[in-house]
PDB file of C-alpha atoms in Angstrom:
ATOM      1  CA  MET A   1      98.792  95.893  74.346  1.00  0.00           C
ATOM      2  CA  ASN A   2      99.401  96.803  70.673  1.00  0.00           C
ATOM      3  CA  PHE A   3     102.657  97.280  68.863  1.00  0.00           C
ATOM      4  CA  SER A   4     102.588 100.965  69.473  1.00  0.00           C
ATOM      5  CA  GLN A   5     102.120 100.673  73.225  1.00  0.00           C
ATOM      6  CA  LEU A   6     104.986  98.004  73.162  1.00  0.00           C
ATOM      7  CA  SER A   7     107.196 100.382  71.505  1.00  0.00           C
ATOM      8  CA  VAL A   8     106.591 103.216  73.873  1.00  0.00           C
ATOM      9  CA  LEU A   9     107.242 100.765  76.803  1.00  0.00           C
ATOM     10  CA  LYS A  10     110.706  99.959  75.342  1.00  0.00           C
ATOM     11  CA  SER A  11     111.520 103.927  75.127  1.00  0.00           C
ATOM     12  CA  ILE A  12     110.203 104.261  78.778  1.00  0.00           C
ATOM     13  CA  GLU A  13     112.454 101.352  79.818  1.00  0.00           C
ATOM     14  CA  ASN A  14     115.575 102.890  78.189  1.00  0.00           C
ATOM     15  CA  TYR A  15     114.927 106.357  79.815  1.00  0.00           C
ATOM     16  CA  VAL A  16     114.406 104.729  83.094  1.00  0.00           C
ATOM     17  CA  VAL A  17     117.743 102.832  82.889  1.00  0.00           C
ATOM     18  CA  GLU A  18     119.450 106.413  82.302  1.00  0.00           C
ATOM     19  CA  GLN A  19     117.938 108.009  84.983  1.00  0.00           C
ATOM     20  CA  LEU A  20     118.484 105.400  87.622  1.00  0.00           C
ATOM     21  CA  LEU A  21     122.176 104.905  87.072  1.00  0.00           C
ATOM     22  CA  SER A  22     123.018 106.887  90.240  1.00  0.00           C
ATOM     23  CA  VAL A  23     120.546 105.501  92.716  1.00  0.00           C
ATOM     24  CA  ASP A  24     121.256 102.943  95.400  1.00  0.00           C
ATOM     25  CA  ALA A  25     121.047  99.322  94.752  1.00  0.00           C
ATOM     26  CA  GLY A  26     117.604  99.014  96.490  1.00  0.00           C
ATOM     27  CA  HIS A  27     116.043 101.062  93.914  1.00  0.00           C
ATOM     28  CA  ASP A  28     117.867 100.118  90.667  1.00  0.00           C
ATOM     29  CA  MET A  29     116.477  98.206  87.695  1.00  0.00           C
ATOM     30  CA  SER A  30     116.480  94.844  89.614  1.00  0.00           C
ATOM     31  CA  HIS A  31     113.951  96.588  91.851  1.00  0.00           C
ATOM     32  CA  ILE A  32     112.063  97.866  88.894  1.00  0.00           C
ATOM     33  CA  ASN A  33     111.777  94.357  87.224  1.00  0.00           C
ATOM     34  CA  ARG A  34     110.604  92.526  90.426  1.00  0.00           C
ATOM     35  CA  VAL A  35     108.043  94.985  90.820  1.00  0.00           C
ATOM     36  CA  LEU A  36     107.044  94.576  87.190  1.00  0.00           C
ATOM     37  CA  THR A  37     106.820  90.834  87.967  1.00  0.00           C
ATOM     38  CA  ASN A  38     104.766  91.598  90.776  1.00  0.00           C
ATOM     39  CA  ALA A  39     102.416  93.879  88.854  1.00  0.00           C
ATOM     40  CA  ARG A  40     101.793  91.438  85.902  1.00  0.00           C
ATOM     41  CA  ILE A  41     100.790  88.655  88.526  1.00  0.00           C
ATOM     42  CA  ILE A  42      98.430  90.972  90.191  1.00  0.00           C
ATOM     43  CA  ASN A  43      97.005  92.495  87.084  1.00  0.00           C
ATOM     44  CA  GLN A  44      96.079  88.876  85.967  1.00  0.00           C
ATOM     45  CA  GLU A  45      93.526  88.677  88.546  1.00  0.00           C
ATOM     46  CA  GLU A  46      92.726  92.579  88.659  1.00  0.00           C
ATOM     47  CA  ASN A  47      92.366  93.351  84.982  1.00  0.00           C
ATOM     48  CA  GLY A  48      93.727  96.952  84.925  1.00  0.00           C
ATOM     49  CA  ASP A  49      95.044  98.820  81.957  1.00  0.00           C
ATOM     50  CA  ALA A  50      98.022  96.610  81.179  1.00  0.00           C
ATOM     51  CA  PHE A  51     100.060  99.665  79.512  1.00  0.00           C
ATOM     52  CA  LEU A  52      99.306 102.088  82.312  1.00  0.00           C
ATOM     53  CA  VAL A  53     100.282  99.533  84.991  1.00  0.00           C
ATOM     54  CA  GLU A  54     103.413  98.643  83.211  1.00  0.00           C
ATOM     55  CA  ALA A  55     104.689 101.980  82.211  1.00  0.00           C
ATOM     56  CA  GLY A  56     103.747 103.252  85.823  1.00  0.00           C
ATOM     57  CA  VAL A  57     105.966 100.567  87.250  1.00  0.00           C
ATOM     58  CA  LEU A  58     108.853 101.292  85.141  1.00  0.00           C
ATOM     59  CA  LEU A  59     108.627 105.103  86.023  1.00  0.00           C
ATOM     60  CA  HIS A  60     107.568 104.895  89.588  1.00  0.00           C
ATOM     61  CA  ASP A  61     110.957 105.789  91.061  1.00  0.00           C
ATOM     62  CA  VAL A  62     112.446 108.511  88.329  1.00  0.00           C
ATOM     63  CA  THR A  63     110.884 111.383  90.370  1.00  0.00           C
ATOM     64  CA  ASP A  64     111.598 110.108  93.759  1.00  0.00           C
ATOM     65  CA  GLU A  65     112.682 113.043  96.044  1.00  0.00           C
ATOM     66  CA  LYS A  66     115.156 110.723  97.725  1.00  0.00           C
ATOM     67  CA  PHE A  67     117.188 110.822  94.582  1.00  0.00           C
ATOM     68  CA  PHE A  68     116.155 113.657  92.486  1.00  0.00           C
ATOM     69  CA  ASP A  69     114.774 117.218  92.652  1.00  0.00           C
ATOM     70  CA  LYS A  70     111.014 116.204  92.242  1.00  0.00           C
ATOM     71  CA  VAL A  71     109.808 119.185  90.452  1.00  0.00           C
ATOM     72  CA  ALA A  72     112.667 119.105  87.763  1.00  0.00           C
ATOM     73  CA  ALA A  73     112.280 115.195  87.643  1.00  0.00           C
ATOM     74  CA  GLU A  74     108.673 115.457  86.900  1.00  0.00           C
ATOM     75  CA  GLU A  75     109.097 118.327  84.277  1.00  0.00           C
ATOM     76  CA  LYS A  76     111.824 116.225  82.617  1.00  0.00           C
ATOM     77  CA  LEU A  77     109.507 113.099  82.474  1.00  0.00           C
ATOM     78  CA  GLN A  78     106.712 115.053  81.246  1.00  0.00           C
ATOM     79  CA  ASP A  79     108.570 116.513  78.441  1.00  0.00           C
ATOM     80  CA  PHE A  80     109.987 112.875  77.563  1.00  0.00           C
ATOM     81  CA  LEU A  81     106.451 111.377  77.463  1.00  0.00           C
ATOM     82  CA  LYS A  82     105.228 113.994  75.224  1.00  0.00           C
ATOM     83  CA  GLU A  83     108.038 113.315  72.856  1.00  0.00           C
ATOM     84  CA  GLN A  84     106.703 109.784  72.670  1.00  0.00           C
ATOM     85  CA  GLY A  85     103.554 111.051  71.126  1.00  0.00           C
ATOM     86  CA  MET A  86     101.635 110.273  74.323  1.00  0.00           C
ATOM     87  CA  ALA A  87      98.218 111.964  74.901  1.00  0.00           C
ATOM     88  CA  ASP A  88      98.089 114.652  77.579  1.00  0.00           C
ATOM     89  CA  ASP A  89      95.334 112.748  79.380  1.00  0.00           C
ATOM     90  CA  VAL A  90      97.699 109.702  79.504  1.00  0.00           C
ATOM     91  CA  VAL A  91     100.677 111.572  80.603  1.00  0.00           C
ATOM     92  CA  GLY A  92      98.562 112.897  83.497  1.00  0.00           C
ATOM     93  CA  GLN A  93      97.397 109.380  84.409  1.00  0.00           C
ATOM     94  CA  LEU A  94     100.969 108.261  84.544  1.00  0.00           C
ATOM     95  CA  LEU A  95     101.968 111.022  86.708  1.00  0.00           C
ATOM     96  CA  ASP A  96      99.435 110.462  89.119  1.00  0.00           C
ATOM     97  CA  ILE A  97     100.040 106.829  89.531  1.00  0.00           C
ATOM     98  CA  ILE A  98     103.714 107.543  90.284  1.00  0.00           C
ATOM     99  CA  ARG A  99     102.726 110.291  92.718  1.00  0.00           C
ATOM    100  CA  HIS A 100     100.632 107.828  94.835  1.00  0.00           C
ATOM    101  CA  VAL A 101     103.111 104.858  95.164  1.00  0.00           C
ATOM    102  CA  SER A 102     105.240 106.046  97.793  1.00  0.00           C
ATOM    103  CA  PHE A 103     104.297 105.170 101.421  1.00  0.00           C
ATOM    104  CA  GLY A 104     105.717 108.773 102.353  1.00  0.00           C
ATOM    105  CA  ASN A 105     102.807 110.253 100.194  1.00  0.00           C
ATOM    106  CA  GLU A 106     100.161 108.235 102.026  1.00  0.00           C
ATOM    107  CA  PHE A 107      99.380 110.342 105.051  1.00  0.00           C
ATOM    108  CA  ASP A 108      96.369 111.948 103.342  1.00  0.00           C
ATOM    109  CA  ARG A 109      94.628 108.891 102.545  1.00  0.00           C
ATOM    110  CA  SER A 110      91.483 110.797 101.296  1.00  0.00           C
ATOM    111  CA  VAL A 111      92.697 110.507  97.740  1.00  0.00           C
ATOM    112  CA  PRO A 112      90.807 107.765  95.853  1.00  0.00           C
ATOM    113  CA  LEU A 113      93.005 105.550  93.776  1.00  0.00           C
ATOM    114  CA  THR A 114      92.428 104.313  90.307  1.00  0.00           C
ATOM    115  CA  LEU A 115      92.689 100.441  89.793  1.00  0.00           C
ATOM    116  CA  GLU A 116      96.036 100.984  87.967  1.00  0.00           C
ATOM    117  CA  GLN A 117      97.237 102.997  90.822  1.00  0.00           C
ATOM    118  CA  LYS A 118      96.328 100.301  93.431  1.00  0.00           C
ATOM    119  CA  ILE A 119      98.191  97.602  91.300  1.00  0.00           C
ATOM    120  CA  VAL A 120     101.282  99.586  91.086  1.00  0.00           C
ATOM    121  CA  ARG A 121     101.390 100.480  94.548  1.00  0.00           C
ATOM    122  CA  ASP A 122     100.815  97.062  95.934  1.00  0.00           C
ATOM    123  CA  ALA A 123     103.283  95.495  93.577  1.00  0.00           C
ATOM    124  CA  ASP A 124     105.976  98.000  94.820  1.00  0.00           C
ATOM    125  CA  ARG A 125     105.141  97.449  98.416  1.00  0.00           C
ATOM    126  CA  LEU A 126     105.344  93.559  97.818  1.00  0.00           C
ATOM    127  CA  ASP A 127     109.308  94.335  97.137  1.00  0.00           C
ATOM    128  CA  ALA A 128     109.486  96.353 100.286  1.00  0.00           C
ATOM    129  CA  ILE A 129     108.537  93.292 102.583  1.00  0.00           C
ATOM    130  CA  GLY A 130     109.638  89.604 102.923  1.00  0.00           C
ATOM    131  CA  ALA A 131     113.320  88.540 102.182  1.00  0.00           C
ATOM    132  CA  ILE A 132     113.880  91.003  99.616  1.00  0.00           C
ATOM    133  CA  GLY A 133     112.641  93.703 101.700  1.00  0.00           C
ATOM    134  CA  ILE A 134     114.911  92.905 104.706  1.00  0.00           C
ATOM    135  CA  ALA A 135     117.765  93.036 102.306  1.00  0.00           C
ATOM    136  CA  ARG A 136     116.650  96.262 100.880  1.00  0.00           C
ATOM    137  CA  THR A 137     116.054  97.902 104.417  1.00  0.00           C
ATOM    138  CA  PHE A 138     119.358  97.036 105.686  1.00  0.00           C
ATOM    139  CA  HIS A 139     120.969  98.259 102.679  1.00  0.00           C
ATOM    140  CA  TYR A 140     119.471 101.626 102.634  1.00  0.00           C
ATOM    141  CA  GLY A 141     120.051 101.758 106.513  1.00  0.00           C
ATOM    142  CA  GLY A 142     123.710 100.956 105.905  1.00  0.00           C
ATOM    143  CA  SER A 143     124.009 103.527 102.975  1.00  0.00           C
ATOM    144  CA  LYS A 144     122.899 106.262 105.658  1.00  0.00           C
ATOM    145  CA  ASN A 145     125.221 104.817 108.351  1.00  0.00           C
ATOM    146  CA  ARG A 146     122.312 104.459 110.737  1.00  0.00           C
ATOM    147  CA  GLU A 147     122.402 102.306 113.723  1.00  0.00           C
ATOM    148  CA  ILE A 148     120.983  98.572 113.305  1.00  0.00           C
ATOM    149  CA  PHE A 149     119.137  98.603 116.544  1.00  0.00           C
ATOM    150  CA  ASN A 150     118.951 100.690 119.594  1.00  0.00           C
ATOM    151  CA  ALA A 151     116.594  99.431 122.536  1.00  0.00           C
ATOM    152  CA  ASP A 152     116.477 103.207 123.738  1.00  0.00           C
ATOM    153  CA  ILE A 153     115.124 104.484 120.552  1.00  0.00           C
ATOM    154  CA  PRO A 154     111.580 103.047 120.029  1.00  0.00           C
ATOM    155  CA  PRO A 155     109.798 103.096 116.616  1.00  0.00           C
ATOM    156  CA  GLN A 156     107.689 106.187 116.092  1.00  0.00           C
ATOM    157  CA  CYS A 157     104.260 106.651 114.640  1.00  0.00           C
ATOM    158  CA  TYR A 158     104.625 109.445 112.075  1.00  0.00           C
ATOM    159  CA  GLN A 159     101.866 111.901 111.304  1.00  0.00           C
ATOM    160  CA  SER A 160     103.084 113.634 108.165  1.00  0.00           C
ATOM    161  CA  THR A 161     105.186 113.099 105.313  1.00  0.00           C
ATOM    162  CA  SER A 162     107.956 115.337 106.438  1.00  0.00           C
ATOM    163  CA  GLU A 163     108.268 113.592 109.698  1.00  0.00           C
ATOM    164  CA  TYR A 164     108.561 110.181 107.891  1.00  0.00           C
ATOM    165  CA  ARG A 165     111.088 111.833 105.239  1.00  0.00           C
ATOM    166  CA  ASN A 166     113.246 113.045 108.088  1.00  0.00           C
ATOM    167  CA  SER A 167     113.527 110.057 110.148  1.00  0.00           C
ATOM    168  CA  GLN A 168     116.933 109.198 111.365  1.00  0.00           C
ATOM    169  CA  GLY A 169     116.030 106.155 113.593  1.00  0.00           C
ATOM    170  CA  PRO A 170     117.821 102.762 113.430  1.00  0.00           C
ATOM    171  CA  THR A 171     117.184 100.401 110.675  1.00  0.00           C
ATOM    172  CA  VAL A 172     115.113  97.963 112.782  1.00  0.00           C
ATOM    173  CA  ASN A 173     112.701 100.532 113.650  1.00  0.00           C
ATOM    174  CA  HIS A 174     111.757 100.843 109.905  1.00  0.00           C
ATOM    175  CA  PHE A 175     110.009  97.478 110.378  1.00  0.00           C
ATOM    176  CA  TYR A 176     107.525  98.851 112.827  1.00  0.00           C
ATOM    177  CA  GLU A 177     107.246 102.138 111.127  1.00  0.00           C
ATOM    178  CA  LYS A 178     106.495 100.825 107.600  1.00  0.00           C
ATOM    179  CA  LEU A 179     107.352  97.333 106.544  1.00  0.00           C
ATOM    180  CA  LEU A 180     104.921  95.442 109.234  1.00  0.00           C
ATOM    181  CA  LEU A 181     102.099  97.955 108.226  1.00  0.00           C
ATOM    182  CA  LEU A 182     102.060  97.035 104.502  1.00  0.00           C
ATOM    183  CA  LYS A 183     100.185  93.789 104.575  1.00  0.00           C
ATOM    184  CA  ASP A 184      97.081  95.529 105.868  1.00  0.00           C
ATOM    185  CA  ARG A 185      97.446  98.311 103.564  1.00  0.00           C
ATOM    186  CA  MET A 186      97.335  96.412 100.393  1.00  0.00           C
ATOM    187  CA  GLU A 187      94.767  97.829  97.872  1.00  0.00           C
ATOM    188  CA  THR A 188      93.949  94.635  95.930  1.00  0.00           C
ATOM    189  CA  GLU A 189      92.859  91.223  96.993  1.00  0.00           C
ATOM    190  CA  SER A 190      95.736  89.674  94.918  1.00  0.00           C
ATOM    191  CA  GLY A 191      98.180  92.008  96.671  1.00  0.00           C
ATOM    192  CA  ARG A 192      96.905  90.902 100.178  1.00  0.00           C
ATOM    193  CA  LYS A 193      97.241  87.303  99.317  1.00  0.00           C
ATOM    194  CA  MET A 194     100.768  87.754  98.061  1.00  0.00           C
ATOM    195  CA  ALA A 195     101.845  89.630 101.081  1.00  0.00           C
ATOM    196  CA  GLU A 196     100.821  87.260 103.748  1.00  0.00           C
ATOM    197  CA  LYS A 197     103.855  84.842 103.441  1.00  0.00           C
ATOM    198  CA  ARG A 198     106.330  87.788 103.222  1.00  0.00           C
ATOM    199  CA  HIS A 199     104.811  89.375 106.372  1.00  0.00           C
ATOM    200  CA  LEU A 200     105.120  86.166 108.325  1.00  0.00           C
ATOM    201  CA  PHE A 201     108.792  85.722 107.041  1.00  0.00           C
ATOM    202  CA  MET A 202     109.620  89.309 108.524  1.00  0.00           C
ATOM    203  CA  LEU A 203     107.908  88.454 111.892  1.00  0.00           C
ATOM    204  CA  LYS A 204     110.033  85.240 112.000  1.00  0.00           C
ATOM    205  CA  TYR A 205     113.181  87.258 111.113  1.00  0.00           C
ATOM    206  CA  LEU A 206     112.676  89.712 113.892  1.00  0.00           C
ATOM    207  CA  GLU A 207     112.135  86.982 116.429  1.00  0.00           C
ATOM    208  CA  GLU A 208     115.358  85.253 115.307  1.00  0.00           C
ATOM    209  CA  PHE A 209     117.087  88.805 115.368  1.00  0.00           C
ATOM    210  CA  TYR A 210     116.174  89.451 118.897  1.00  0.00           C
ATOM    211  CA  ASP A 211     117.024  86.022 120.158  1.00  0.00           C
ATOM    212  CA  GLU A 212     120.511  86.361 118.742  1.00  0.00           C
ATOM    213  CA  ILE A 213     121.122  89.658 120.376  1.00  0.00           C
ATOM    214  CA  GLY A 214     119.397  88.965 123.615  1.00  0.00           C
ATOM    215  CA  GLU A 215     116.953  91.756 123.301  1.00  0.00           C
ATOM    216  CA  LYS A 216     112.987  91.730 123.876  1.00  0.00           C
ATOM    217  CA  GLY A 217     112.719  93.958 120.902  1.00  0.00           C
ATOM    218  CA  PHE A 218     109.596  96.013 120.163  1.00  0.00           C
ATOM    219  CA  HIS A 219     106.116  94.700 119.763  1.00  0.00           C
TER     220      HIS A 219
END
């Protein structure tokens, strides 16, 4: 990256810090920084456009409909990026990257992804699995006052974004509805390799969890 791009990235980082002040701890700047580390590791092998990858990572949660009015947040972001002197096509590429990161937007899988979208998506999903993914999952479930586990409420197989977004199921269900699916949905070879260890850790965690509460659990 050149000096101008590095300067824009710093401005983007400052913008993101301000936007994420009110979000939960699972989506704060520590999450962004972990995803950035993942993306840099992946991009060493995949060789995507470093500026688009890093800017996409920094911005990937600032229009998240869990926290913001998506339309208003996108308009605000677009205005900000243009103020940085960013060309319209680059603004469009960044908006496309962040629109395709979320698992909840994946139900129409016919949309082809660019290399940069694949890298940012994989980097974000790596932070949703493994030990940190478990911590984030229970933190979010607790913030919504959801049951930890209920043997009478099985995991669901969602068919649409709205079904997924409106789920109120126990937190453990989320492992089966999303987290355990992510390893096989990684878009890059690098992401798949990094996901393997984290996936196995989640399986081991669930085995211990069910053993401690004396339940068979879901399979």
